[in-house]
């Protein structure tokens, strides 16, 4: 196999080019090729300086993540970077695309760095549960100072070329768009001025400055801990940067960085975060995309300008679509438009959108109407009217008559049967569910609900729109609540049972937050409005299975008193004077005790671990049922739904990955234990039983062919 690294000359400049598509990851052959090229340059009397550059779309985008978790084949990256730095003649990195992680560490080992204006650099290792492991934590503070380095490394953010220049991370932003030309020109400047190598390891001024600052690392640790929410790597990043300042020399700091890197590489968090990295990309690979071709979409109709319709409109406008919003009457369309305007205004205030962008969106791309006929020429309609089958059927009946042939007809329904909605039209093949999450302009999850007759082209169109709107599209089959809300229904019920049995709602929320969710289920229902769940329970009361345990009386009673959560100032929590963070409400505890007394329940204590054992077991068991019914294609789809729509901590990888890491036998034995208390609710999923019998994991199902 030919090497992915080539070596050529441009006059007196050696050009070392990597060609390892798609992102020039630093896999073993790349590291080996780079090491050999550097050795060749050292002995190359014709070359006065060398440029390292990426071909294709980017400089090295980092270590090859696929190699993680396996024994690393020599040469290791830190050694290769040291070889570059030790060169007796100048080596220049010419950056374009995304120079990330190990890729940027190669650049930091070079003596000079030039970037094309569109280049981005960064050290995103923290997001994979590790720290930069090829000198990034030692060289970045030497160039940019400790505080800037800590900001960069603990956030993993990508920095544009100009900011990188301002921070001292690179030496020049070139006007050239071709990185090789930029690198060779810069190298000419270096040799022309007789400038020699400038090893980053020898730059100590910024470290000396840090040594004079008392309490610097305490402050950095406190800031990192606040954002980390249970994730280990941000704090370990600080440890490694501190080693740059305190170690006896550069090599000792580098050795400490490697020790910390290796510890994290062996952690569950690293495994979970890598699962999330590949999971985010895997969910886009669905059978329909193998045959389906996306239809062209430029104009979209959104029906309903309420919470969801307005959020969806903003997401689509931001993605560049033309949006026609349709509402029931003049007041409603005025309110819908006002919601869009207000949110965009907020975006401008927070610097997310420019005033100019906002004006363009509102003037050129967006218009509101009360006439469905305005949808005659749109390419896609997303319906976001009330969650009522009758209302939705009426809307789809009208759309069938109005919309042009080939228009994709999507419903944003949360629970309703998309097959039944599709049957209202003469073109069920064009109907699909596109289930956004609130706030739709922010939340990344978009469940793409494939109905029985949805055409593969229609599925492909929904995925293409998701991608353009920067959403994570995840395929779901049709069932009550699809993947996300169906699974959520189960763990919310467990949360209510836990309260009836003895936990306080505050203990449940604390346990869930302690696990890593941003919010517990009861704070969440206070935020969304307790009346929503109450209405659903009332609607389903008549058809509820008599064997099903009903543990929502205490919530119903709170609602009966007119307390629905934040919007009424009281729910499970109380919100004095419009506070957004709730305080414990003694009345809630009284109501709970009253219900327990009436039902003859002897309250018992639950530790946070016991709460989470039940909460996660319910999530996993229902996830397994969703899988065995074919509603979700693979376990990873359920994981990503939880991550992108429900706040599951990314560093735990999602419920199915969590189950694998805990051991499926352990999860099943918990479920069996609970089954003895409530056989109806806790019936184990057959798939889970089968996997345990075969000694397999959920992950083994991710690896199966999708078609
Ligand atoms: N290793 C292996 N495969 C990678 C990869 C990597 N570092 N980065 C991307 N890929 C793969 C993706 O999985 C995807 O594969 P697929 O087509 O089979 O799904 C393909 O390359 C293209 O990636 P994207 O779809 O993500 O392409 P984009 O253009 O949207 O994004 C990117 C490009 C910004 C480079 C993005 O892929 C990315 O952020 N990659 C990860 C960068 C990273 O985290 N680097 C640090 C790695 S850790 C490290 O370097 C350790 C060191 O300190 C020792
Ligand atoms: P909402 O009550 O805020 O908005 C619904 C809007 O639809 C109202 O403005 C109403 O005037 C309009 N409308 C009703 N009938 C109409 C018709 N025939 N023609 C035109 N407009 C009509 O409701 P929300 O929350 O926006 O929900 C809409 C849909 O989105 C529902 O199906 C809901 O289940 C779903 N959904 C809601 C989420 C949420 O968190 N609110 C999350 C995901 C989906």
CSV table of C-alpha atoms and ligand atoms in Angstrom, one decimal, residues 22-23 25-26 57-58 61-68 77-78 98 100-103 105 123-125 128 130-134 158 258 261 265 277-278 281-282 285 467, ligand 1:
chain,number,residue,atom,x,y,z
A,22,UNK,CA,-11.9,11.9,4.4
A,23,UNK,CA,-10.3,14.0,7.2
A,25,UNK,CA,-6.9,11.4,10.6
A,26,UNK,CA,-3.5,10.5,12.1
A,57,UNK,CA,-10.6,19.3,2.7
A,58,UNK,CA,-8.4,19.7,5.7
A,61,UNK,CA,-8.4,16.5,11.9
A,62,UNK,CA,-6.9,14.6,14.8
A,63,UNK,CA,-5.9,11.1,15.9
A,64,UNK,CA,-7.8,8.3,14.3
A,65,UNK,CA,-10.6,7.8,16.7
A,66,UNK,CA,-11.3,4.3,15.4
A,67,UNK,CA,-7.9,3.2,16.9
A,68,UNK,CA,-9.1,4.2,20.4
A,77,UNK,CA,2.0,10.6,18.0
A,78,UNK,CA,3.8,12.4,20.8
A,98,UNK,CA,-10.1,21.9,10.6
A,100,UNK,CA,-8.0,19.6,15.4
A,101,UNK,CA,-6.7,17.5,18.3
A,102,UNK,CA,-3.6,15.6,17.4
A,103,UNK,CA,-3.7,17.5,14.1
A,105,UNK,CA,-0.7,19.2,18.1
A,123,UNK,CA,-8.3,20.8,20.8
A,124,UNK,CA,-11.7,19.0,21.1
A,125,UNK,CA,-10.3,15.9,22.9
A,128,UNK,CA,-14.2,12.5,23.6
A,130,UNK,CA,-9.8,12.5,27.0
A,131,UNK,CA,-7.2,15.3,27.0
A,132,UNK,CA,-4.8,16.3,24.2
A,133,UNK,CA,-2.2,13.6,24.4
A,134,UNK,CA,0.5,14.7,22.0
A,158,UNK,CA,-13.0,25.5,17.4
A,258,UNK,CA,0.6,11.1,28.8
A,261,UNK,CA,-4.3,10.7,28.9
A,265,UNK,CA,-8.4,6.5,27.6
A,277,UNK,CA,-19.4,10.7,18.4
A,278,UNK,CA,-19.9,7.7,16.0
A,281,UNK,CA,-23.1,10.0,12.6
A,282,UNK,CA,-24.5,6.4,12.5
A,285,UNK,CA,-27.5,5.8,7.9
A,467,UNK,CA,-29.1,18.0,8.1
B,1,LIG,N1,-10.9,9.7,13.3
B,1,LIG,C1,-11.6,8.8,12.6
B,1,LIG,N2,-12.6,9.1,11.8
B,1,LIG,C2,-13.0,10.4,11.8
B,1,LIG,C3,-12.4,11.3,12.5
B,1,LIG,C4,-11.3,11.0,13.4
B,1,LIG,N3,-10.6,11.8,14.1
B,1,LIG,N4,-13.0,12.5,12.3
B,1,LIG,C5,-14.0,12.3,11.4
B,1,LIG,N5,-14.0,11.0,11.1
B,1,LIG,C6,-14.9,10.3,10.2
B,1,LIG,C7,-16.3,10.4,10.6
B,1,LIG,O1,-16.7,9.4,11.5
B,1,LIG,C8,-17.0,10.4,9.2
B,1,LIG,O2,-17.1,9.0,8.9
B,1,LIG,P1,-18.4,8.4,8.1
B,1,LIG,O3,-18.4,9.2,6.8
B,1,LIG,O4,-18.0,7.0,7.9
B,1,LIG,O5,-19.6,8.7,9.0
B,1,LIG,C9,-16.1,11.1,8.3
B,1,LIG,O6,-14.8,11.0,9.0
B,1,LIG,C10,-16.4,12.5,8.0
B,1,LIG,O7,-16.7,13.2,9.2
B,1,LIG,P2,-17.9,14.2,9.5
B,1,LIG,O8,-19.1,13.6,8.9
B,1,LIG,O9,-17.9,14.5,10.9
B,1,LIG,O10,-17.4,15.4,8.6
B,1,LIG,P3,-17.6,16.9,8.8
B,1,LIG,O11,-17.0,17.6,7.6
B,1,LIG,O12,-19.0,17.2,9.2
B,1,LIG,O13,-16.7,17.3,10.1
B,1,LIG,C11,-14.7,17.3,11.4
B,1,LIG,C12,-15.3,17.1,10.0
B,1,LIG,C13,-14.9,18.7,11.9
B,1,LIG,C14,-13.2,17.0,11.3
B,1,LIG,C15,-15.4,16.3,12.3
B,1,LIG,O14,-15.4,15.0,11.7
B,1,LIG,C16,-14.8,16.1,13.7
B,1,LIG,O15,-15.0,16.9,14.6
B,1,LIG,N6,-13.9,15.1,13.9
B,1,LIG,C17,-13.3,14.8,15.1
B,1,LIG,C18,-12.2,15.7,15.4
B,1,LIG,C19,-11.6,15.3,16.7
B,1,LIG,O16,-12.2,15.1,17.7
B,1,LIG,N7,-10.2,15.3,16.7
B,1,LIG,C20,-9.5,14.9,17.9
B,1,LIG,C21,-9.3,13.4,18.0
B,1,LIG,S1,-8.6,12.9,19.5
B,1,LIG,C22,-7.0,13.2,19.3
B,1,LIG,O17,-6.6,13.8,18.4
B,1,LIG,C23,-6.1,12.7,20.4
B,1,LIG,C24,-4.7,13.3,20.4
B,1,LIG,O18,-4.7,14.4,21.3
B,1,LIG,C25,-3.6,12.3,20.7
